Amino acid sequence: MKGKVLINNEPAPNVQIFESNATGTPLFRNNTIINAVTDENGNFNINIPGSAVFYVTFRYLGIKQETFATNNTPAVINLKSTGELENVEVTAKRTYYWLIPVALFLLIALKKNKL
């Protein structure tokens, strides 16, 4: 299947496309997901074996994931933006793994001095 993806009528680069079931869950064929990514002009080519009807899902950050029933005919898909993200929260956790070897070294050194 070949085609072009647009977002708000503009070419959409880097949109993820994959074979899925009707609910948009990726399908596995021989432990592999058949997928593709649009180029800088929104063009894509995804090779799904067979000519029967199958489902293809389009996923992009800030866009509602959409799934379409299709066959291998070329398509132009126009996705609608859900708007900009209101906010993103990033949380970091500091771990002091470097203290573990230091603590072990100190414990061993203290034990050796006591013997």
mmCIF file of N, CA and C in Angstrom:
data_model
loop_
_atom_site.group_PDB
_atom_site.id
_atom_site.type_symbol
_atom_site.label_atom_id
_atom_site.label_comp_id
_atom_site.label_asym_id
_atom_site.label_seq_id
_atom_site.Cartn_x
_atom_site.Cartn_y
_atom_site.Cartn_z
ATOM 1 N N MET A 1 0.856 -1.171 0.000
ATOM 2 C CA MET A 1 0.000 0.000 0.000
ATOM 3 C C MET A 1 0.899 1.229 0.000
ATOM 4 N N LYS A 2 0.621 2.134 -0.897
ATOM 5 C CA LYS A 2 1.342 3.398 -0.972
ATOM 6 C C LYS A 2 0.358 4.511 -0.665
ATOM 7 N N GLY A 3 0.899 5.633 -0.200
ATOM 8 C CA GLY A 3 0.016 6.751 0.049
ATOM 9 C C GLY A 3 0.736 7.949 0.600
ATOM 10 N N LYS A 4 -0.054 8.880 1.074
ATOM 11 C CA LYS A 4 0.466 10.140 1.619
ATOM 12 C C LYS A 4 -0.355 10.469 2.854
ATOM 13 N N VAL A 5 0.336 10.945 3.894
ATOM 14 C CA VAL A 5 -0.338 11.343 5.122
ATOM 15 C C VAL A 5 -0.230 12.856 5.262
ATOM 16 N N LEU A 6 -1.369 13.462 5.551
ATOM 17 C CA LEU A 6 -1.430 14.903 5.783
ATOM 18 C C LEU A 6 -1.965 15.138 7.193
ATOM 19 N N ILE A 7 -1.513 16.198 7.813
ATOM 20 C CA ILE A 7 -2.091 16.643 9.078
ATOM 21 C C ILE A 7 -2.555 18.069 8.860
ATOM 22 N N ASN A 8 -3.847 18.267 9.014
ATOM 23 C CA ASN A 8 -4.455 19.573 8.716
ATOM 24 C C ASN A 8 -4.067 20.046 7.321
ATOM 25 N N ASN A 9 -4.120 19.126 6.346
ATOM 26 C CA ASN A 9 -3.838 19.371 4.929
ATOM 27 C C ASN A 9 -2.387 19.722 4.627
ATOM 28 N N GLU A 10 -1.456 19.447 5.536
ATOM 29 C CA GLU A 10 -0.025 19.662 5.319
ATOM 30 C C GLU A 10 0.682 18.311 5.361
ATOM 31 N N PRO A 11 1.731 18.100 4.515
ATOM 32 C CA PRO A 11 2.466 16.834 4.556
ATOM 33 C C PRO A 11 2.968 16.529 5.962
ATOM 34 N N ALA A 12 2.860 15.276 6.367
ATOM 35 C CA ALA A 12 3.197 14.873 7.731
ATOM 36 C C ALA A 12 4.381 13.904 7.737
ATOM 37 N N PRO A 13 5.579 14.385 8.070
ATOM 38 C CA PRO A 13 6.721 13.486 8.166
ATOM 39 C C PRO A 13 6.708 12.704 9.479
ATOM 40 N N ASN A 14 7.339 11.538 9.460
ATOM 41 C CA ASN A 14 7.566 10.712 10.649
ATOM 42 C C ASN A 14 6.297 10.173 11.316
ATOM 43 N N VAL A 15 5.250 9.963 10.545
ATOM 44 C CA VAL A 15 4.047 9.328 11.082
ATOM 45 C C VAL A 15 4.281 7.822 11.061
ATOM 46 N N GLN A 16 4.003 7.159 12.178
ATOM 47 C CA GLN A 16 4.164 5.707 12.259
ATOM 48 C C GLN A 16 2.924 5.041 11.684
ATOM 49 N N ILE A 17 3.144 4.043 10.832
ATOM 50 C CA ILE A 17 2.060 3.304 10.190
ATOM 51 C C ILE A 17 2.325 1.824 10.437
ATOM 52 N N PHE A 18 1.304 1.088 10.854
ATOM 53 C CA PHE A 18 1.498 -0.342 11.073
ATOM 54 C C PHE A 18 0.217 -1.122 10.834
ATOM 55 N N GLU A 19 0.389 -2.399 10.482
ATOM 56 C CA GLU A 19 -0.753 -3.294 10.320
ATOM 57 C C GLU A 19 -1.325 -3.576 11.700
ATOM 58 N N SER A 20 -2.649 -3.546 11.803
ATOM 59 C CA SER A 20 -3.283 -3.715 13.111
ATOM 60 C C SER A 20 -4.593 -4.482 12.973
ATOM 61 N N ASN A 21 -5.233 -4.687 14.115
ATOM 62 C CA ASN A 21 -6.593 -5.206 14.076
ATOM 63 C C ASN A 21 -7.553 -4.016 14.035
ATOM 64 N N ALA A 22 -8.836 -4.249 14.098
ATOM 65 C CA ALA A 22 -9.825 -3.171 13.971
ATOM 66 C C ALA A 22 -9.745 -2.146 15.099
ATOM 67 N N THR A 23 -9.173 -2.536 16.254
ATOM 68 C CA THR A 23 -9.090 -1.608 17.386
ATOM 69 C C THR A 23 -7.770 -0.838 17.426
ATOM 70 N N GLY A 24 -6.872 -1.083 16.464
ATOM 71 C CA GLY A 24 -5.609 -0.356 16.413
ATOM 72 C C GLY A 24 -4.463 -1.035 17.135
ATOM 73 N N THR A 25 -4.673 -2.266 17.591
ATOM 74 C CA THR A 25 -3.600 -3.015 18.238
ATOM 75 C C THR A 25 -2.714 -3.638 17.162
ATOM 76 N N PRO A 26 -1.397 -3.448 17.243
ATOM 77 C CA PRO A 26 -0.505 -4.004 16.214
ATOM 78 C C PRO A 26 -0.649 -5.517 16.082
ATOM 79 N N LEU A 27 -0.555 -5.999 14.838
ATOM 80 C CA LEU A 27 -0.580 -7.436 14.558
ATOM 81 C C LEU A 27 0.850 -7.939 14.380
ATOM 82 N N PHE A 28 1.092 -9.149 14.827
ATOM 83 C CA PHE A 28 2.400 -9.766 14.661
ATOM 84 C C PHE A 28 2.304 -10.849 13.592
ATOM 85 N N ARG A 29 3.237 -10.829 12.649
ATOM 86 C CA ARG A 29 3.384 -11.891 11.653
ATOM 87 C C ARG A 29 4.793 -12.441 11.837
ATOM 88 N N ASN A 30 4.894 -13.688 12.230
ATOM 89 C CA ASN A 30 6.202 -14.303 12.501
ATOM 90 C C ASN A 30 7.012 -13.461 13.485
ATOM 91 N N ASN A 31 6.351 -13.034 14.557
ATOM 92 C CA ASN A 31 6.973 -12.232 15.622
ATOM 93 C C ASN A 31 7.454 -10.865 15.148
ATOM 94 N N THR A 32 6.891 -10.354 14.074
ATOM 95 C CA THR A 32 7.283 -9.048 13.538
ATOM 96 C C THR A 32 6.041 -8.219 13.254
ATOM 97 N N ILE A 33 6.127 -6.934 13.543
ATOM 98 C CA ILE A 33 5.056 -6.006 13.183
ATOM 99 C C ILE A 33 5.420 -5.393 11.841
ATOM 100 N N ILE A 34 4.503 -5.435 10.891
ATOM 101 C CA ILE A 34 4.743 -4.792 9.594
ATOM 102 C C ILE A 34 4.440 -3.317 9.766
ATOM 103 N N ASN A 35 5.465 -2.481 9.562
ATOM 104 C CA ASN A 35 5.278 -1.048 9.794
ATOM 105 C C ASN A 35 6.082 -0.226 8.806
ATOM 106 N N ALA A 36 5.840 1.061 8.832
ATOM 107 C CA ALA A 36 6.541 2.018 7.990
ATOM 108 C C ALA A 36 6.462 3.388 8.663
ATOM 109 N N VAL A 37 7.246 4.322 8.160
ATOM 110 C CA VAL A 37 7.240 5.705 8.646
ATOM 111 C C VAL A 37 7.192 6.611 7.426
ATOM 112 N N THR A 38 6.406 7.673 7.503
ATOM 113 C CA THR A 38 6.325 8.591 6.365
ATOM 114 C C THR A 38 7.632 9.359 6.197
ATOM 115 N N ASP A 39 7.943 9.707 4.948
ATOM 116 C CA ASP A 39 9.140 10.510 4.681
ATOM 117 C C ASP A 39 8.840 11.989 4.941
ATOM 118 N N GLU A 40 9.772 12.860 4.594
ATOM 119 C CA GLU A 40 9.611 14.297 4.892
ATOM 120 C C GLU A 40 8.444 14.935 4.155
ATOM 121 N N ASN A 41 7.952 14.267 3.085
ATOM 122 C CA ASN A 41 6.811 14.785 2.329
ATOM 123 C C ASN A 41 5.502 14.088 2.680
ATOM 124 N N GLY A 42 5.538 13.214 3.692
ATOM 125 C CA GLY A 42 4.342 12.509 4.118
ATOM 126 C C GLY A 42 4.051 11.242 3.341
ATOM 127 N N ASN A 43 4.930 10.864 2.418
ATOM 128 C CA ASN A 43 4.716 9.660 1.603
ATOM 129 C C ASN A 43 5.103 8.412 2.385
ATOM 130 N N PHE A 44 4.399 7.322 2.111
ATOM 131 C CA PHE A 44 4.724 6.060 2.751
ATOM 132 C C PHE A 44 4.491 4.901 1.804
ATOM 133 N N ASN A 45 5.121 3.781 2.116
ATOM 134 C CA ASN A 45 4.932 2.541 1.386
ATOM 135 C C ASN A 45 5.035 1.422 2.405
ATOM 136 N N ILE A 46 3.936 0.725 2.641
ATOM 137 C CA ILE A 46 3.927 -0.379 3.594
ATOM 138 C C ILE A 46 3.521 -1.640 2.836
ATOM 139 N N ASN A 47 4.329 -2.675 2.944
ATOM 140 C CA ASN A 47 4.127 -3.898 2.193
ATOM 141 C C ASN A 47 3.449 -4.944 3.066
ATOM 142 N N ILE A 48 2.142 -5.073 2.916
ATOM 143 C CA ILE A 48 1.363 -6.053 3.669
ATOM 144 C C ILE A 48 0.953 -7.151 2.693
ATOM 145 N N PRO A 49 1.367 -8.398 2.973
ATOM 146 C CA PRO A 49 1.068 -9.492 2.045
ATOM 147 C C PRO A 49 -0.432 -9.707 1.854
ATOM 148 N N GLY A 50 -0.811 -10.111 0.641
ATOM 149 C CA GLY A 50 -2.206 -10.421 0.340
ATOM 150 C C GLY A 50 -2.958 -9.211 -0.170
ATOM 151 N N SER A 51 -4.083 -9.457 -0.794
ATOM 152 C CA SER A 51 -4.877 -8.354 -1.345
ATOM 153 C C SER A 51 -6.218 -8.208 -0.647
ATOM 154 N N ALA A 52 -6.450 -9.023 0.381
ATOM 155 C CA ALA A 52 -7.710 -8.931 1.118
ATOM 156 C C ALA A 52 -7.737 -7.642 1.933
ATOM 157 N N VAL A 53 -8.870 -7.361 2.500
ATOM 158 C CA VAL A 53 -9.007 -6.170 3.345
ATOM 159 C C VAL A 53 -8.216 -6.384 4.631
ATOM 160 N N PHE A 54 -7.484 -5.363 5.046
ATOM 161 C CA PHE A 54 -6.723 -5.411 6.282
ATOM 162 C C PHE A 54 -6.826 -4.038 6.949
ATOM 163 N N TYR A 55 -6.337 -3.931 8.163
ATOM 164 C CA TYR A 55 -6.395 -2.675 8.908
ATOM 165 C C TYR A 55 -5.006 -2.067 9.017
ATOM 166 N N VAL A 56 -4.958 -0.751 8.879
ATOM 167 C CA VAL A 56 -3.715 -0.007 9.018
ATOM 168 C C VAL A 56 -3.970 1.116 10.012
ATOM 169 N N THR A 57 -3.038 1.278 10.948
ATOM 170 C CA THR A 57 -3.173 2.315 11.968
ATOM 171 C C THR A 57 -2.103 3.368 11.766
ATOM 172 N N PHE A 58 -2.496 4.626 11.950
ATOM 173 C CA PHE A 58 -1.590 5.771 11.820
ATOM 174 C C PHE A 58 -1.443 6.395 13.199
ATOM 175 N N ARG A 59 -0.182 6.600 13.622
ATOM 176 C CA ARG A 59 0.074 7.132 14.962
ATOM 177 C C ARG A 59 1.124 8.242 14.869
ATOM 178 N N TYR A 60 0.819 9.362 15.555
ATOM 179 C CA TYR A 60 1.734 10.502 15.573
ATOM 180 C C TYR A 60 1.476 11.298 16.845
ATOM 181 N N LEU A 61 2.524 11.816 17.450
ATOM 182 C CA LEU A 61 2.389 12.571 18.687
ATOM 183 C C LEU A 61 1.506 13.801 18.479
ATOM 184 N N GLY A 62 0.520 13.982 19.328
ATOM 185 C CA GLY A 62 -0.386 15.121 19.237
ATOM 186 C C GLY A 62 -1.564 14.894 18.304
ATOM 187 N N ILE A 63 -1.628 13.697 17.723
ATOM 188 C CA ILE A 63 -2.701 13.354 16.797
ATOM 189 C C ILE A 63 -3.409 12.122 17.337
ATOM 190 N N LYS A 64 -4.715 12.116 17.260
ATOM 191 C CA LYS A 64 -5.475 10.939 17.686
ATOM 192 C C LYS A 64 -5.155 9.781 16.739
ATOM 193 N N GLN A 65 -4.784 8.646 17.324
ATOM 194 C CA GLN A 65 -4.486 7.461 16.525
ATOM 195 C C GLN A 65 -5.719 7.077 15.730
ATOM 196 N N GLU A 66 -5.527 6.767 14.427
ATOM 197 C CA GLU A 66 -6.662 6.386 13.588
ATOM 198 C C GLU A 66 -6.372 5.082 12.868
ATOM 199 N N THR A 67 -7.380 4.225 12.782
ATOM 200 C CA THR A 67 -7.271 2.936 12.123
ATOM 201 C C THR A 67 -8.265 2.885 10.973
ATOM 202 N N PHE A 68 -7.797 2.394 9.822
ATOM 203 C CA PHE A 68 -8.635 2.319 8.635
ATOM 204 C C PHE A 68 -8.632 0.905 8.074
ATOM 205 N N ALA A 69 -9.790 0.432 7.617
ATOM 206 C CA ALA A 69 -9.871 -0.820 6.857
ATOM 207 C C ALA A 69 -9.553 -0.457 5.421
ATOM 208 N N THR A 70 -8.670 -1.221 4.791
ATOM 209 C CA THR A 70 -8.236 -0.885 3.448
ATOM 210 C C THR A 70 -7.758 -2.127 2.712
ATOM 211 N N ASN A 71 -7.385 -1.966 1.460
ATOM 212 C CA ASN A 71 -6.672 -2.995 0.713
ATOM 213 C C ASN A 71 -5.436 -2.313 0.143
ATOM 214 N N ASN A 72 -4.793 -2.875 -0.826
ATOM 215 C CA ASN A 72 -3.527 -2.313 -1.297
ATOM 216 C C ASN A 72 -3.687 -1.149 -2.271
ATOM 217 N N THR A 73 -4.802 -0.432 -2.246
ATOM 218 C CA THR A 73 -4.966 0.708 -3.142
ATOM 219 C C THR A 73 -4.300 1.937 -2.522
ATOM 220 N N PRO A 74 -3.719 2.811 -3.354
ATOM 221 C CA PRO A 74 -3.097 4.036 -2.827
ATOM 222 C C PRO A 74 -4.111 4.891 -2.075
ATOM 223 N N ALA A 75 -3.633 5.613 -1.077
ATOM 224 C CA ALA A 75 -4.556 6.390 -0.253
ATOM 225 C C ALA A 75 -3.922 7.706 0.173
ATOM 226 N N VAL A 76 -4.759 8.701 0.354
ATOM 227 C CA VAL A 76 -4.346 9.953 0.985
ATOM 228 C C VAL A 76 -5.108 10.027 2.297
ATOM 229 N N ILE A 77 -4.362 10.086 3.392
ATOM 230 C CA ILE A 77 -4.936 10.096 4.730
ATOM 231 C C ILE A 77 -4.742 11.490 5.310
ATOM 232 N N ASN A 78 -5.828 12.150 5.707
ATOM 233 C CA ASN A 78 -5.733 13.475 6.310
ATOM 234 C C ASN A 78 -6.115 13.353 7.780
ATOM 235 N N LEU A 79 -5.103 13.389 8.642
ATOM 236 C CA LEU A 79 -5.331 13.294 10.080
ATOM 237 C C LEU A 79 -5.606 14.685 10.635
ATOM 238 N N LYS A 80 -6.356 14.743 11.699
ATOM 239 C CA LYS A 80 -6.685 16.021 12.325
ATOM 240 C C LYS A 80 -5.892 16.183 13.618
ATOM 241 N N SER A 81 -5.310 17.339 13.787
ATOM 242 C CA SER A 81 -4.558 17.627 15.007
ATOM 243 C C SER A 81 -5.518 17.741 16.178
ATOM 244 N N THR A 82 -5.117 17.184 17.311
ATOM 245 C CA THR A 82 -5.931 17.289 18.518
ATOM 246 C C THR A 82 -5.575 18.548 19.297
ATOM 247 N N GLY A 83 -4.725 19.371 18.731
ATOM 248 C CA GLY A 83 -4.279 20.580 19.426
ATOM 249 C C GLY A 83 -2.924 20.352 20.043
ATOM 250 N N GLU A 84 -2.360 21.402 20.562
ATOM 251 C CA GLU A 84 -1.053 21.293 21.181
ATOM 252 C C GLU A 84 -1.166 20.682 22.563
ATOM 253 N N LEU A 85 -0.087 20.069 22.983
ATOM 254 C CA LEU A 85 -0.059 19.533 24.333
ATOM 255 C C LEU A 85 -0.110 20.690 25.322
ATOM 256 N N GLU A 86 -0.942 20.563 26.333
ATOM 257 C CA GLU A 86 -1.056 21.646 27.302
ATOM 258 C C GLU A 86 0.173 21.743 28.185
ATOM 259 N N ASN A 87 0.624 20.609 28.688
ATOM 260 C CA ASN A 87 1.851 20.607 29.474
ATOM 261 C C ASN A 87 2.413 19.202 29.517
ATOM 262 N N VAL A 88 3.688 19.135 29.804
ATOM 263 C CA VAL A 88 4.371 17.861 29.939
ATOM 264 C C VAL A 88 5.101 17.886 31.266
ATOM 265 N N GLU A 89 4.913 16.844 32.056
ATOM 266 C CA GLU A 89 5.585 16.769 33.344
ATOM 267 C C GLU A 89 6.691 15.731 33.261
ATOM 268 N N VAL A 90 7.913 16.158 33.571
ATOM 269 C CA VAL A 90 9.064 15.273 33.570
ATOM 270 C C VAL A 90 9.530 15.133 35.011
ATOM 271 N N THR A 91 9.652 13.906 35.467
ATOM 272 C CA THR A 91 10.090 13.654 36.835
ATOM 273 C C THR A 91 11.387 12.875 36.789
ATOM 274 N N ALA A 92 12.354 13.309 37.560
ATOM 275 C CA ALA A 92 13.639 12.619 37.636
ATOM 276 C C ALA A 92 13.850 12.118 39.048
ATOM 277 N N LYS A 93 14.518 10.999 39.134
ATOM 278 C CA LYS A 93 14.838 10.435 40.428
ATOM 279 C C LYS A 93 16.339 10.211 40.465
ATOM 280 N N ARG A 94 16.977 10.776 41.442
ATOM 281 C CA ARG A 94 18.420 10.630 41.558
ATOM 282 C C ARG A 94 18.715 9.386 42.382
ATOM 283 N N THR A 95 19.518 8.525 41.826
ATOM 284 C CA THR A 95 19.950 7.334 42.553
ATOM 285 C C THR A 95 21.457 7.425 42.746
ATOM 286 N N TYR A 96 21.882 7.003 43.884
ATOM 287 C CA TYR A 96 23.295 7.101 44.235
ATOM 288 C C TYR A 96 23.936 5.716 44.209
ATOM 289 N N TYR A 97 23.941 5.092 43.030
ATOM 290 C CA TYR A 97 24.522 3.764 42.913
ATOM 291 C C TYR A 97 26.022 3.770 43.200
ATOM 292 N N TRP A 98 26.664 4.871 42.962
ATOM 293 C CA TRP A 98 28.096 4.946 43.213
ATOM 294 C C TRP A 98 28.428 4.788 44.693
ATOM 295 N N LEU A 99 27.456 5.003 45.581
ATOM 296 C CA LEU A 99 27.704 4.865 47.017
ATOM 297 C C LEU A 99 27.835 3.406 47.451
ATOM 298 N N ILE A 100 27.259 2.488 46.702
ATOM 299 C CA ILE A 100 27.299 1.072 47.090
ATOM 300 C C ILE A 100 28.736 0.558 47.159
ATOM 301 N N PRO A 101 29.564 0.732 46.107
ATOM 302 C CA PRO A 101 30.941 0.245 46.218
ATOM 303 C C PRO A 101 31.726 0.966 47.308
ATOM 304 N N VAL A 102 31.474 2.250 47.506
ATOM 305 C CA VAL A 102 32.178 3.010 48.546
ATOM 306 C C VAL A 102 31.817 2.455 49.918
ATOM 307 N N ALA A 103 30.545 2.191 50.155
ATOM 308 C CA ALA A 103 30.104 1.650 51.440
ATOM 309 C C ALA A 103 30.697 0.264 51.674
ATOM 310 N N LEU A 104 30.708 -0.575 50.639
ATOM 311 C CA LEU A 104 31.310 -1.899 50.778
ATOM 312 C C LEU A 104 32.797 -1.801 51.085
ATOM 313 N N PHE A 105 33.481 -0.916 50.405
ATOM 314 C CA PHE A 105 34.913 -0.722 50.660
ATOM 315 C C PHE A 105 35.147 -0.308 52.106
ATOM 316 N N LEU A 106 34.341 0.624 52.608
ATOM 317 C CA LEU A 106 34.503 1.084 53.990
ATOM 318 C C LEU A 106 34.205 -0.039 54.983
ATOM 319 N N LEU A 107 33.177 -0.841 54.737
ATOM 320 C CA LEU A 107 32.871 -1.958 55.614
ATOM 321 C C LEU A 107 34.000 -2.979 55.663
ATOM 322 N N ILE A 108 34.550 -3.305 54.486
ATOM 323 C CA ILE A 108 35.651 -4.252 54.427
ATOM 324 C C ILE A 108 36.883 -3.693 55.137
ATOM 325 N N ALA A 109 37.167 -2.419 54.896
ATOM 326 C CA ALA A 109 38.322 -1.783 55.539
ATOM 327 C C ALA A 109 38.152 -1.771 57.057
ATOM 328 N N LEU A 110 36.951 -1.492 57.554
ATOM 329 C CA LEU A 110 36.721 -1.479 59.007
ATOM 330 C C LEU A 110 36.884 -2.863 59.603
ATOM 331 N N LYS A 111 36.390 -3.907 58.898
ATOM 332 C CA LYS A 111 36.519 -5.274 59.389
ATOM 333 C C LYS A 111 37.981 -5.694 59.454
ATOM 334 N N LYS A 112 38.757 -5.343 58.440
ATOM 335 C CA LYS A 112 40.170 -5.716 58.421
ATOM 336 C C LYS A 112 40.940 -5.046 59.548
ATOM 337 N N ASN A 113 40.603 -3.826 59.888
ATOM 338 C CA ASN A 113 41.276 -3.124 60.966
ATOM 339 C C ASN A 113 40.917 -3.698 62.322
ATOM 340 N N LYS A 114 39.724 -4.301 62.470
ATOM 341 C CA LYS A 114 39.299 -4.871 63.734
ATOM 342 C C LYS A 114 39.923 -6.232 63.983
ATOM 343 N N LEU A 115 40.346 -6.932 62.919
ATOM 344 C CA LEU A 115 40.937 -8.274 63.106
ATOM 345 C C LEU A 115 42.311 -8.155 63.523
#
